[in-house]
Amino acid sequence: MKNEFEIAVFEGDGIGPEIMAPTVQILNALQKRHQAYSLNFTYCDAGAMHFSKTGQSLPESSLETARKSDAILLSAMGMPDIRYEDGTEISPQIELRKELNLFAGVRPVTLYPGQNTPLKIPEGKTIDFVLIRESTEGLFWSQGKGEVSKDQASETLVITREVSEKLFKFSFKLAQQRKSSGEGRGVVTCVDKANVFRAFAFFREIFDEQAKAFPDIQKEYAYVDATALWMVQKPWDFDVLVTENMFGDILSDLGAGLMGGLGLAPSADIGLQHALFQPCHGSAPDIAGKGVANPFAMILSSAMMLEWLGHENNNSDLLKDGKNLKQAVGHVIQNKKGLTRDIGGEAGTKEAASAILKQLAD
Ligand code: ATP
């Protein structure tokens, strides 16, 4: 059983370093406690501030470190005032997704007891589903390739058999893991628009083909418009949702909305060889340097990393620590002590992280 892991760390811009520091501190406390595995952190330069100093947003050496690592932890990158010459924002996280073929964007939508949500949750129900957003093609394939003339503009949506097969296999396996750990019911829903577009009928066909290899998992279909409605009306019915890139982009923000905002929304971008873990929020330049940033989405992303490393390497200590870390965040939210301002508390970043460390020690 492999138990030594290289982790590439991208602290990024804005509040990035402020939320990464306590996250690494917590991971170090966990690995020290059991000494059952070791995580070796290598810090990598990248991002808007690095670009403004050197003219490079993602140096080759950082990409190489990411490529060689077992997992990548990334906080947030980009600053509104620092841009490439063509006016677009500095976003090495998107380059990493493309370079490392991170096709599965995993966005858990989880409501911990006591967590704020705009919904009224019926007695005995809770929200706990995972949205999987294909992250390398779909409508985003067209990024930078759109054609615009005086009278017409067009963008192209691309869905390939190769990526869709990997995506659905990944989704069914995740549903199996969730079912065996008691987190899910063993259902995967293909979210598309197969009633209108041939590309989505093709997407659904591949979904059906892949489903045959997972007879223990139930397959369902939903159109994307109905999914948006049901995410508000009955999100407790979902387990694993899998969808195209643009649909996933929109639905994942709706998911963050269900969780009361971005401060508690973790994410992962996973491929066959590499995986990157980062919070859904951006670099929040408006609060950078003030010590008030919420570190929980970053900490929850690192818990996803522990669980992913655990599954990939059949390492039960990592699996256990990933679960413990998620539960510790859940307890702190429930007790309402150590919450930052964005989620209704008064704590600063350090106090919030200390509350997690204390909970883990108890
Ligand atoms: P991006 O386009 O890079 O994702 P964004 O424009 O969506 O970024 P964010 O940087 O996510 O914007 O910030 C949106 C708002 O949420 C800001 O007011 C910011 O202060 C707040 N915010 C984001 N992350 C956090 C956090 N971890 N803690 C507290 N507030 C946050």
mmCIF file of C-alpha atoms and ligand atoms in Angstrom:
data_model
loop_
_atom_site.group_PDB
_atom_site.id
_atom_site.type_symbol
_atom_site.label_atom_id
_atom_site.label_comp_id
_atom_site.label_asym_id
_atom_site.label_seq_id
_atom_site.Cartn_x
_atom_site.Cartn_y
_atom_site.Cartn_z
ATOM 1 C CA MET A 1 0.000 0.000 0.000
ATOM 2 C CA LYS A 2 1.450 3.337 -1.079
ATOM 3 C CA ASN A 3 1.645 5.745 1.841
ATOM 4 C CA GLU A 4 3.972 8.563 0.763
ATOM 5 C CA PHE A 5 2.501 11.288 -1.409
ATOM 6 C CA GLU A 6 3.847 14.349 -3.199
ATOM 7 C CA ILE A 7 1.428 17.267 -3.115
ATOM 8 C CA ALA A 8 1.886 20.286 -5.418
ATOM 9 C CA VAL A 9 0.605 23.422 -3.683
ATOM 10 C CA PHE A 10 -0.524 26.530 -5.580
ATOM 11 C CA GLU A 11 -1.202 29.326 -3.085
ATOM 12 C CA GLY A 12 -2.362 31.683 -5.821
ATOM 13 C CA ASP A 13 -3.603 35.249 -5.467
ATOM 14 C CA GLY A 14 -5.722 37.409 -3.160
ATOM 15 C CA ILE A 15 -6.956 35.377 -0.206
ATOM 16 C CA GLY A 16 -5.277 32.269 -1.704
ATOM 17 C CA PRO A 17 -2.215 32.142 0.588
ATOM 18 C CA GLU A 18 -4.350 33.074 3.640
ATOM 19 C CA ILE A 19 -6.616 30.034 3.238
ATOM 20 C CA MET A 20 -3.899 27.659 2.047
ATOM 21 C CA ALA A 21 -1.661 28.172 5.131
ATOM 22 C CA PRO A 22 -4.204 26.855 7.703
ATOM 23 C CA THR A 23 -5.221 24.051 5.325
ATOM 24 C CA VAL A 24 -1.644 22.754 5.105
ATOM 25 C CA GLN A 25 -1.355 23.183 8.886
ATOM 26 C CA ILE A 26 -4.421 20.971 9.383
ATOM 27 C CA LEU A 27 -3.148 18.333 6.923
ATOM 28 C CA ASN A 28 0.180 18.311 8.775
ATOM 29 C CA ALA A 29 -1.614 17.857 12.113
ATOM 30 C CA LEU A 30 -3.560 14.907 10.669
ATOM 31 C CA GLN A 31 -0.543 13.146 9.191
ATOM 32 C CA LYS A 32 1.460 13.676 12.396
ATOM 33 C CA ARG A 33 -1.327 12.212 14.515
ATOM 34 C CA HIS A 34 -1.315 8.712 13.010
ATOM 35 C CA GLN A 35 1.997 8.698 11.136
ATOM 36 C CA ALA A 36 0.273 6.203 8.814
ATOM 37 C CA TYR A 37 0.987 8.200 5.672
ATOM 38 C CA SER A 38 3.083 11.179 4.708
ATOM 39 C CA LEU A 39 2.263 14.192 2.578
ATOM 40 C CA ASN A 40 5.190 16.146 1.199
ATOM 41 C CA PHE A 41 4.201 19.653 0.077
ATOM 42 C CA THR A 42 5.985 21.463 -2.775
ATOM 43 C CA TYR A 43 4.953 25.085 -3.314
ATOM 44 C CA CYS A 44 4.560 26.190 -6.939
ATOM 45 C CA ASP A 45 4.606 29.701 -8.413
ATOM 46 C CA ALA A 46 1.662 30.673 -10.619
ATOM 47 C CA GLY A 47 -1.151 33.196 -10.886
ATOM 48 C CA ALA A 48 -1.773 36.867 -11.533
ATOM 49 C CA MET A 49 0.744 38.279 -9.038
ATOM 50 C CA HIS A 50 3.425 35.983 -10.412
ATOM 51 C CA PHE A 51 2.474 37.112 -13.932
ATOM 52 C CA SER A 52 2.811 40.785 -12.985
ATOM 53 C CA LYS A 53 6.334 40.124 -11.614
ATOM 54 C CA THR A 54 7.650 37.762 -14.291
ATOM 55 C CA GLY A 55 5.336 37.836 -17.333
ATOM 56 C CA GLN A 56 4.526 34.150 -16.786
ATOM 57 C CA SER A 57 1.248 32.918 -15.278
ATOM 58 C CA LEU A 58 2.102 29.206 -15.137
ATOM 59 C CA PRO A 59 5.867 28.582 -15.343
ATOM 60 C CA GLU A 60 6.973 25.317 -16.961
ATOM 61 C CA SER A 61 8.674 24.267 -13.673
ATOM 62 C CA SER A 62 5.356 24.587 -11.780
ATOM 63 C CA LEU A 63 3.522 22.596 -14.451
ATOM 64 C CA GLU A 64 6.228 19.933 -14.228
ATOM 65 C CA THR A 65 5.889 19.732 -10.414
ATOM 66 C CA ALA A 66 2.105 19.402 -10.814
ATOM 67 C CA ARG A 67 2.572 16.672 -13.420
ATOM 68 C CA LYS A 68 4.887 14.668 -11.154
ATOM 69 C CA SER A 69 2.779 15.073 -8.013
ATOM 70 C CA ASP A 70 0.227 12.607 -6.641
ATOM 71 C CA ALA A 71 -2.302 15.417 -6.164
ATOM 72 C CA ILE A 72 -2.568 19.178 -6.554
ATOM 73 C CA LEU A 73 -3.959 21.608 -3.994
ATOM 74 C CA LEU A 74 -4.865 24.986 -5.438
ATOM 75 C CA SER A 75 -6.479 27.902 -3.625
ATOM 76 C CA ALA A 76 -7.624 30.722 -5.921
ATOM 77 C CA MET A 77 -6.028 32.536 -8.819
ATOM 78 C CA GLY A 78 -6.622 35.714 -10.780
ATOM 79 C CA MET A 79 -6.928 39.420 -9.985
ATOM 80 C CA PRO A 80 -9.416 41.616 -11.846
ATOM 81 C CA ASP A 81 -6.813 44.322 -12.640
ATOM 82 C CA ILE A 82 -4.085 41.995 -13.913
ATOM 83 C CA ARG A 83 -4.841 40.649 -17.378
ATOM 84 C CA TYR A 84 -3.246 39.186 -20.472
ATOM 85 C CA GLU A 85 -2.794 41.523 -23.423
ATOM 86 C CA ASP A 86 -6.063 40.310 -25.020
ATOM 87 C CA GLY A 87 -7.966 41.455 -21.905
ATOM 88 C CA THR A 88 -8.760 38.005 -20.497
ATOM 89 C CA GLU A 89 -8.102 37.173 -16.848
ATOM 90 C CA ILE A 90 -5.095 35.161 -15.686
ATOM 91 C CA SER A 91 -6.420 31.677 -15.005
ATOM 92 C CA PRO A 92 -3.712 28.985 -14.776
ATOM 93 C CA GLN A 93 -6.282 26.679 -13.147
ATOM 94 C CA ILE A 94 -8.006 26.399 -16.559
ATOM 95 C CA GLU A 95 -4.633 25.707 -18.227
ATOM 96 C CA LEU A 96 -3.932 22.973 -15.652
ATOM 97 C CA ARG A 97 -7.341 21.405 -16.375
ATOM 98 C CA LYS A 98 -6.503 21.253 -20.078
ATOM 99 C CA GLU A 99 -2.822 20.275 -19.728
ATOM 100 C CA LEU A 100 -3.540 17.445 -17.300
ATOM 101 C CA ASN A 101 -6.790 16.257 -18.926
ATOM 102 C CA LEU A 102 -8.883 16.802 -15.807
ATOM 103 C CA PHE A 103 -12.176 15.903 -17.458
ATOM 104 C CA ALA A 104 -14.368 15.355 -14.372
ATOM 105 C CA GLY A 105 -15.271 18.492 -12.406
ATOM 106 C CA VAL A 106 -16.630 17.195 -9.107
ATOM 107 C CA ARG A 107 -18.868 19.626 -7.192
ATOM 108 C CA PRO A 108 -20.385 18.191 -4.016
ATOM 109 C CA VAL A 109 -23.530 19.966 -2.841
ATOM 110 C CA THR A 110 -23.817 19.164 0.844
ATOM 111 C CA LEU A 111 -25.808 20.815 3.572
ATOM 112 C CA TYR A 112 -24.418 20.327 7.069
ATOM 113 C CA PRO A 113 -26.867 20.556 9.994
ATOM 114 C CA GLY A 114 -27.228 24.210 10.960
ATOM 115 C CA GLN A 115 -25.855 25.473 7.650
ATOM 116 C CA ASN A 116 -27.679 28.430 6.109
ATOM 117 C CA THR A 117 -29.660 27.684 2.978
ATOM 118 C CA PRO A 118 -32.287 29.721 1.121
ATOM 119 C CA LEU A 119 -34.494 26.593 0.986
ATOM 120 C CA LYS A 120 -36.945 25.283 3.533
ATOM 121 C CA ILE A 121 -35.835 21.703 4.080
ATOM 122 C CA PRO A 122 -38.613 19.278 5.077
ATOM 123 C CA GLU A 123 -38.189 17.293 8.295
ATOM 124 C CA GLY A 124 -35.973 14.235 7.775
ATOM 125 C CA LYS A 125 -34.543 15.442 4.444
ATOM 126 C CA THR A 126 -31.102 16.803 3.690
ATOM 127 C CA ILE A 127 -29.108 17.905 0.654
ATOM 128 C CA ASP A 128 -26.186 15.675 -0.223
ATOM 129 C CA PHE A 129 -25.506 15.139 -3.909
ATOM 130 C CA VAL A 130 -22.572 15.459 -6.281
ATOM 131 C CA LEU A 131 -22.653 17.285 -9.573
ATOM 132 C CA ILE A 132 -20.098 16.112 -12.127
ATOM 133 C CA ARG A 133 -19.327 18.666 -14.790
ATOM 134 C CA GLU A 134 -17.377 17.530 -17.841
ATOM 135 C CA SER A 135 -14.516 20.035 -17.915
ATOM 136 C CA THR A 136 -12.549 19.728 -21.153
ATOM 137 C CA GLU A 137 -15.035 19.948 -24.046
ATOM 138 C CA GLY A 138 -18.788 20.605 -24.512
ATOM 139 C CA LEU A 139 -19.542 24.233 -25.344
ATOM 140 C CA PHE A 140 -16.248 25.311 -23.755
ATOM 141 C CA TRP A 141 -14.465 23.509 -26.600
ATOM 142 C CA SER A 142 -15.298 26.642 -28.533
ATOM 143 C CA GLN A 143 -13.458 28.981 -26.143
ATOM 144 C CA GLY A 144 -11.397 31.337 -28.311
ATOM 145 C CA LYS A 145 -12.713 29.705 -31.509
ATOM 146 C CA GLY A 146 -16.094 31.391 -31.897
ATOM 147 C CA GLU A 147 -16.864 33.065 -35.218
ATOM 148 C CA VAL A 148 -18.375 36.505 -35.316
ATOM 149 C CA SER A 149 -19.373 38.435 -38.416
ATOM 150 C CA LYS A 150 -21.430 41.598 -38.714
ATOM 151 C CA ASP A 151 -24.721 39.694 -38.752
ATOM 152 C CA GLN A 152 -24.006 36.438 -36.987
ATOM 153 C CA ALA A 153 -22.036 34.822 -34.185
ATOM 154 C CA SER A 154 -21.552 31.104 -33.661
ATOM 155 C CA GLU A 155 -19.857 28.790 -31.161
ATOM 156 C CA THR A 156 -19.555 25.017 -31.489
ATOM 157 C CA LEU A 157 -20.381 22.392 -28.862
ATOM 158 C CA VAL A 158 -18.270 19.230 -29.068
ATOM 159 C CA ILE A 159 -18.971 15.939 -27.321
ATOM 160 C CA THR A 160 -16.565 13.067 -27.961
ATOM 161 C CA ARG A 161 -17.036 9.361 -27.350
ATOM 162 C CA GLU A 162 -13.605 9.112 -25.713
ATOM 163 C CA VAL A 163 -14.197 11.766 -23.039
ATOM 164 C CA SER A 164 -17.855 10.819 -22.466
ATOM 165 C CA GLU A 165 -16.962 7.172 -21.808
ATOM 166 C CA LYS A 166 -14.370 8.231 -19.192
ATOM 167 C CA LEU A 167 -16.809 10.723 -17.681
ATOM 168 C CA PHE A 168 -19.653 8.215 -17.252
ATOM 169 C CA LYS A 169 -17.364 5.473 -15.965
ATOM 170 C CA PHE A 170 -16.076 7.942 -13.369
ATOM 171 C CA SER A 171 -19.645 8.926 -12.395
ATOM 172 C CA PHE A 172 -20.833 5.331 -11.945
ATOM 173 C CA LYS A 173 -17.746 4.480 -9.877
ATOM 174 C CA LEU A 174 -18.353 7.519 -7.669
ATOM 175 C CA ALA A 175 -21.972 6.402 -7.165
ATOM 176 C CA GLN A 176 -20.664 2.973 -6.114
ATOM 177 C CA GLN A 177 -18.275 4.536 -3.589
ATOM 178 C CA ARG A 178 -21.025 6.747 -2.177
ATOM 179 C CA LYS A 179 -23.390 3.791 -1.942
ATOM 180 C CA SER A 180 -20.866 1.605 -0.123
ATOM 181 C CA SER A 181 -20.006 4.381 2.371
ATOM 182 C CA GLY A 182 -23.693 5.092 3.009
ATOM 183 C CA GLU A 183 -23.497 8.624 1.556
ATOM 184 C CA GLY A 184 -25.535 7.900 -1.566
ATOM 185 C CA ARG A 185 -28.374 5.746 -2.883
ATOM 186 C CA GLY A 186 -26.530 4.402 -5.936
ATOM 187 C CA VAL A 187 -28.230 6.528 -8.607
ATOM 188 C CA VAL A 188 -26.613 8.414 -11.499
ATOM 189 C CA THR A 189 -28.690 10.945 -13.430
ATOM 190 C CA CYS A 190 -27.588 11.994 -16.915
ATOM 191 C CA VAL A 191 -28.464 15.688 -17.315
ATOM 192 C CA ASP A 192 -28.799 16.768 -20.950
ATOM 193 C CA LYS A 193 -31.067 18.247 -23.601
ATOM 194 C CA ALA A 194 -31.476 15.055 -25.624
ATOM 195 C CA ASN A 195 -34.981 16.061 -26.698
ATOM 196 C CA VAL A 196 -33.627 18.938 -28.788
ATOM 197 C CA PHE A 197 -29.997 18.357 -29.753
ATOM 198 C CA ARG A 198 -28.474 15.359 -31.519
ATOM 199 C CA ALA A 199 -25.179 15.863 -29.653
ATOM 200 C CA PHE A 200 -27.031 15.234 -26.376
ATOM 201 C CA ALA A 201 -28.811 12.181 -27.762
ATOM 202 C CA PHE A 202 -25.290 10.890 -28.546
ATOM 203 C CA PHE A 203 -24.188 11.823 -24.982
ATOM 204 C CA ARG A 204 -27.136 9.851 -23.561
ATOM 205 C CA GLU A 205 -26.432 6.864 -25.797
ATOM 206 C CA ILE A 206 -22.891 6.611 -24.405
ATOM 207 C CA PHE A 207 -24.307 6.984 -20.877
ATOM 208 C CA ASP A 208 -26.561 3.956 -21.546
ATOM 209 C CA GLU A 209 -23.653 1.924 -22.906
ATOM 210 C CA GLN A 210 -21.471 2.635 -19.864
ATOM 211 C CA ALA A 211 -24.325 1.968 -17.437
ATOM 212 C CA LYS A 212 -24.359 -1.696 -18.504
ATOM 213 C CA ALA A 213 -21.061 -2.298 -16.677
ATOM 214 C CA PHE A 214 -22.630 -1.071 -13.377
ATOM 215 C CA PRO A 215 -25.765 -3.189 -12.795
ATOM 216 C CA ASP A 216 -25.753 -2.270 -9.076
ATOM 217 C CA ILE A 217 -26.263 1.421 -9.922
ATOM 218 C CA GLN A 218 -29.580 2.851 -11.087
ATOM 219 C CA LYS A 219 -29.505 5.130 -14.137
ATOM 220 C CA GLU A 220 -31.851 8.053 -14.619
ATOM 221 C CA TYR A 221 -32.214 10.897 -17.114
ATOM 222 C CA ALA A 222 -33.237 14.516 -16.673
ATOM 223 C CA TYR A 223 -33.365 17.506 -18.994
ATOM 224 C CA VAL A 224 -31.206 20.378 -17.804
ATOM 225 C CA ASP A 225 -34.104 22.848 -17.460
ATOM 226 C CA ALA A 226 -36.086 20.409 -15.286
ATOM 227 C CA THR A 227 -32.923 19.746 -13.261
ATOM 228 C CA ALA A 228 -32.638 23.455 -12.418
ATOM 229 C CA LEU A 229 -36.239 23.352 -11.186
ATOM 230 C CA TRP A 230 -35.749 20.149 -9.152
ATOM 231 C CA MET A 231 -32.507 21.408 -7.607
ATOM 232 C CA VAL A 232 -34.695 24.048 -5.953
ATOM 233 C CA GLN A 233 -37.872 21.959 -5.427
ATOM 234 C CA LYS A 234 -36.472 18.599 -4.306
ATOM 235 C CA PRO A 235 -32.651 18.534 -4.217
ATOM 236 C CA TRP A 236 -32.784 15.778 -1.560
ATOM 237 C CA ASP A 237 -33.795 13.337 -4.317
ATOM 238 C CA PHE A 238 -30.450 13.573 -6.161
ATOM 239 C CA ASP A 239 -27.372 11.401 -5.676
ATOM 240 C CA VAL A 240 -24.875 11.768 -8.576
ATOM 241 C CA LEU A 241 -25.641 14.100 -11.501
ATOM 242 C CA VAL A 242 -23.441 14.099 -14.595
ATOM 243 C CA THR A 243 -23.571 16.727 -17.307
ATOM 244 C CA GLU A 244 -21.898 18.682 -20.098
ATOM 245 C CA ASN A 245 -19.426 21.505 -19.380
ATOM 246 C CA MET A 246 -21.643 24.595 -19.865
ATOM 247 C CA PHE A 247 -24.697 23.061 -18.184
ATOM 248 C CA GLY A 248 -22.401 22.016 -15.291
ATOM 249 C CA ASP A 249 -20.943 25.508 -15.062
ATOM 250 C CA ILE A 250 -24.404 26.978 -14.499
ATOM 251 C CA LEU A 251 -25.797 24.218 -12.275
ATOM 252 C CA SER A 252 -22.738 24.230 -9.999
ATOM 253 C CA ASP A 253 -23.352 27.879 -9.090
ATOM 254 C CA LEU A 254 -26.975 26.990 -8.372
ATOM 255 C CA GLY A 255 -25.593 24.210 -6.151
ATOM 256 C CA ALA A 256 -23.349 26.699 -4.309
ATOM 257 C CA GLY A 257 -26.454 28.875 -3.842
ATOM 258 C CA LEU A 258 -28.237 25.959 -2.149
ATOM 259 C CA MET A 259 -25.300 25.761 0.258
ATOM 260 C CA GLY A 260 -25.770 29.399 1.258
ATOM 261 C CA GLY A 261 -22.898 30.725 -0.894
ATOM 262 C CA LEU A 262 -19.402 29.956 -2.073
ATOM 263 C CA GLY A 263 -17.709 29.915 1.346
ATOM 264 C CA LEU A 264 -18.507 26.234 1.938
ATOM 265 C CA ALA A 265 -18.286 24.933 -1.633
ATOM 266 C CA PRO A 266 -15.309 22.634 -2.348
ATOM 267 C CA SER A 267 -14.431 21.090 -5.704
ATOM 268 C CA ALA A 268 -12.125 18.681 -7.490
ATOM 269 C CA ASP A 269 -11.023 18.352 -11.108
ATOM 270 C CA ILE A 270 -10.102 14.769 -11.778
ATOM 271 C CA GLY A 271 -8.524 12.916 -14.701
ATOM 272 C CA LEU A 272 -7.116 9.428 -15.181
ATOM 273 C CA GLN A 273 -3.586 10.386 -14.065
ATOM 274 C CA HIS A 274 -3.993 13.606 -12.103
ATOM 275 C CA ALA A 275 -6.354 15.381 -9.725
ATOM 276 C CA LEU A 276 -6.628 18.958 -8.548
ATOM 277 C CA PHE A 277 -8.567 20.181 -5.498
ATOM 278 C CA GLN A 278 -9.682 23.774 -5.028
ATOM 279 C CA PRO A 279 -12.520 25.816 -3.521
ATOM 280 C CA CYS A 280 -15.261 27.027 -5.890
ATOM 281 C CA HIS A 281 -14.752 30.664 -4.918
ATOM 282 C CA GLY A 282 -12.271 33.082 -6.461
ATOM 283 C CA SER A 283 -9.412 35.106 -4.962
ATOM 284 C CA ALA A 284 -11.763 37.625 -3.278
ATOM 285 C CA PRO A 285 -9.427 40.653 -3.676
ATOM 286 C CA ASP A 286 -11.930 42.837 -1.773
ATOM 287 C CA ILE A 287 -11.089 41.070 1.509
ATOM 288 C CA ALA A 288 -7.492 39.936 0.821
ATOM 289 C CA GLY A 289 -4.997 40.752 3.565
ATOM 290 C CA LYS A 290 -7.699 41.426 6.159
ATOM 291 C CA GLY A 291 -7.546 38.011 7.824
ATOM 292 C CA VAL A 292 -11.299 37.452 7.454
ATOM 293 C CA ALA A 293 -11.433 34.951 4.549
ATOM 294 C CA ASN A 294 -13.373 31.769 5.132
ATOM 295 C CA PRO A 295 -10.955 28.806 4.874
ATOM 296 C CA PHE A 296 -13.666 26.090 4.999
ATOM 297 C CA ALA A 297 -14.117 25.555 1.236
ATOM 298 C CA MET A 298 -10.340 25.137 0.913
ATOM 299 C CA ILE A 299 -10.253 22.782 3.920
ATOM 300 C CA LEU A 300 -13.172 20.750 2.509
ATOM 301 C CA SER A 301 -11.350 20.547 -0.839
ATOM 302 C CA SER A 302 -8.317 19.134 0.975
ATOM 303 C CA ALA A 303 -10.620 16.559 2.639
ATOM 304 C CA MET A 304 -11.748 15.541 -0.865
ATOM 305 C CA MET A 305 -8.067 15.149 -1.747
ATOM 306 C CA LEU A 306 -7.463 12.813 1.203
ATOM 307 C CA GLU A 307 -10.478 10.710 0.226
ATOM 308 C CA TRP A 308 -9.448 10.581 -3.440
ATOM 309 C CA LEU A 309 -5.877 9.547 -2.539
ATOM 310 C CA GLY A 310 -7.387 6.952 -0.187
ATOM 311 C CA HIS A 311 -9.593 5.443 -2.908
ATOM 312 C CA GLU A 312 -6.871 5.533 -5.570
ATOM 313 C CA ASN A 313 -4.293 3.886 -3.328
ATOM 314 C CA ASN A 314 -6.555 1.678 -1.264
ATOM 315 C CA ASN A 315 -5.377 3.490 1.859
ATOM 316 C CA SER A 316 -7.925 3.339 4.676
ATOM 317 C CA ASP A 317 -6.060 5.883 6.884
ATOM 318 C CA LEU A 318 -6.425 8.562 4.227
ATOM 319 C CA LEU A 319 -10.082 7.674 3.718
ATOM 320 C CA LYS A 320 -10.703 7.920 7.444
ATOM 321 C CA ASP A 321 -8.936 11.271 7.806
ATOM 322 C CA GLY A 322 -10.807 12.721 4.799
ATOM 323 C CA LYS A 323 -14.102 11.746 6.395
ATOM 324 C CA ASN A 324 -13.015 13.022 9.847
ATOM 325 C CA LEU A 325 -12.018 16.363 8.392
ATOM 326 C CA LYS A 326 -15.404 16.778 6.656
ATOM 327 C CA GLN A 327 -17.162 15.848 9.887
ATOM 328 C CA ALA A 328 -15.034 18.325 11.875
ATOM 329 C CA VAL A 329 -16.152 21.137 9.534
ATOM 330 C CA GLY A 330 -19.731 19.912 9.929
ATOM 331 C CA HIS A 331 -19.497 20.041 13.752
ATOM 332 C CA VAL A 332 -18.019 23.551 13.750
ATOM 333 C CA ILE A 333 -20.862 24.738 11.487
ATOM 334 C CA GLN A 334 -23.431 23.089 13.730
ATOM 335 C CA ASN A 335 -21.923 24.568 16.938
ATOM 336 C CA LYS A 336 -21.722 28.005 15.257
ATOM 337 C CA LYS A 337 -18.382 28.791 16.964
ATOM 338 C CA GLY A 338 -15.490 29.738 14.684
ATOM 339 C CA LEU A 339 -17.607 30.839 11.720
ATOM 340 C CA THR A 340 -16.382 33.664 9.503
ATOM 341 C CA ARG A 341 -18.496 36.686 8.573
ATOM 342 C CA ASP A 342 -19.629 35.386 5.182
ATOM 343 C CA ILE A 343 -21.468 32.513 6.881
ATOM 344 C CA GLY A 344 -22.919 34.478 9.742
ATOM 345 C CA GLY A 345 -20.103 34.483 12.328
ATOM 346 C CA GLU A 346 -17.453 36.908 13.522
ATOM 347 C CA ALA A 347 -14.313 34.775 13.464
ATOM 348 C CA GLY A 348 -11.225 35.538 11.405
ATOM 349 C CA THR A 349 -9.477 32.988 9.181
ATOM 350 C CA LYS A 350 -7.119 31.847 11.961
ATOM 351 C CA GLU A 351 -9.893 31.354 14.527
ATOM 352 C CA ALA A 352 -11.975 29.422 12.020
ATOM 353 C CA ALA A 353 -9.071 27.093 11.263
ATOM 354 C CA SER A 354 -8.298 26.731 15.015
ATOM 355 C CA ALA A 355 -11.908 25.635 15.577
ATOM 356 C CA ILE A 356 -11.370 22.797 13.071
ATOM 357 C CA LEU A 357 -8.064 21.778 14.668
ATOM 358 C CA LYS A 358 -9.708 21.758 18.098
ATOM 359 C CA GLN A 359 -12.620 19.679 16.809
ATOM 360 C CA LEU A 360 -10.192 17.169 15.283
ATOM 361 C CA ALA A 361 -8.300 16.920 18.574
ATOM 362 C CA ASP A 362 -11.485 16.293 20.636
HETATM 363 P P1 ATP B 1 -13.795 34.153 -9.859
HETATM 364 O O1 ATP B 1 -14.354 34.727 -11.131
HETATM 365 O O2 ATP B 1 -12.294 34.208 -9.785
HETATM 366 O O3 ATP B 1 -14.371 32.834 -9.463
HETATM 367 P P2 ATP B 1 -15.619 35.824 -8.488
HETATM 368 O O4 ATP B 1 -15.678 37.066 -9.306
HETATM 369 O O5 ATP B 1 -16.709 34.831 -8.627
HETATM 370 O O6 ATP B 1 -14.207 35.132 -8.712
HETATM 371 P P3 ATP B 1 -14.929 35.701 -5.725
HETATM 372 O O7 ATP B 1 -13.479 36.002 -5.666
HETATM 373 O O8 ATP B 1 -15.325 34.288 -5.552
HETATM 374 O O9 ATP B 1 -15.537 36.314 -7.051
HETATM 375 O O10 ATP B 1 -15.686 36.608 -4.683
HETATM 376 C C1 ATP B 1 -17.072 36.885 -4.742
HETATM 377 C C2 ATP B 1 -17.535 37.467 -3.403
HETATM 378 O O11 ATP B 1 -17.492 36.431 -2.420
HETATM 379 C C3 ATP B 1 -16.615 38.570 -2.891
HETATM 380 O O12 ATP B 1 -17.387 39.554 -2.222
HETATM 381 C C4 ATP B 1 -15.701 37.881 -1.917
HETATM 382 O O13 ATP B 1 -15.238 38.707 -0.885
HETATM 383 C C5 ATP B 1 -16.595 36.761 -1.369
HETATM 384 N N1 ATP B 1 -15.784 35.559 -1.051
HETATM 385 C C6 ATP B 1 -15.267 34.683 -1.935
HETATM 386 N N2 ATP B 1 -14.566 33.739 -1.305
HETATM 387 C C7 ATP B 1 -14.650 34.016 0.014
HETATM 388 C C8 ATP B 1 -14.132 33.400 1.191
HETATM 389 N N3 ATP B 1 -13.375 32.303 1.152
HETATM 390 N N4 ATP B 1 -14.401 33.964 2.377
HETATM 391 C C9 ATP B 1 -15.171 35.075 2.461
HETATM 392 N N5 ATP B 1 -15.696 35.694 1.399
HETATM 393 C C10 ATP B 1 -15.443 35.192 0.180
#
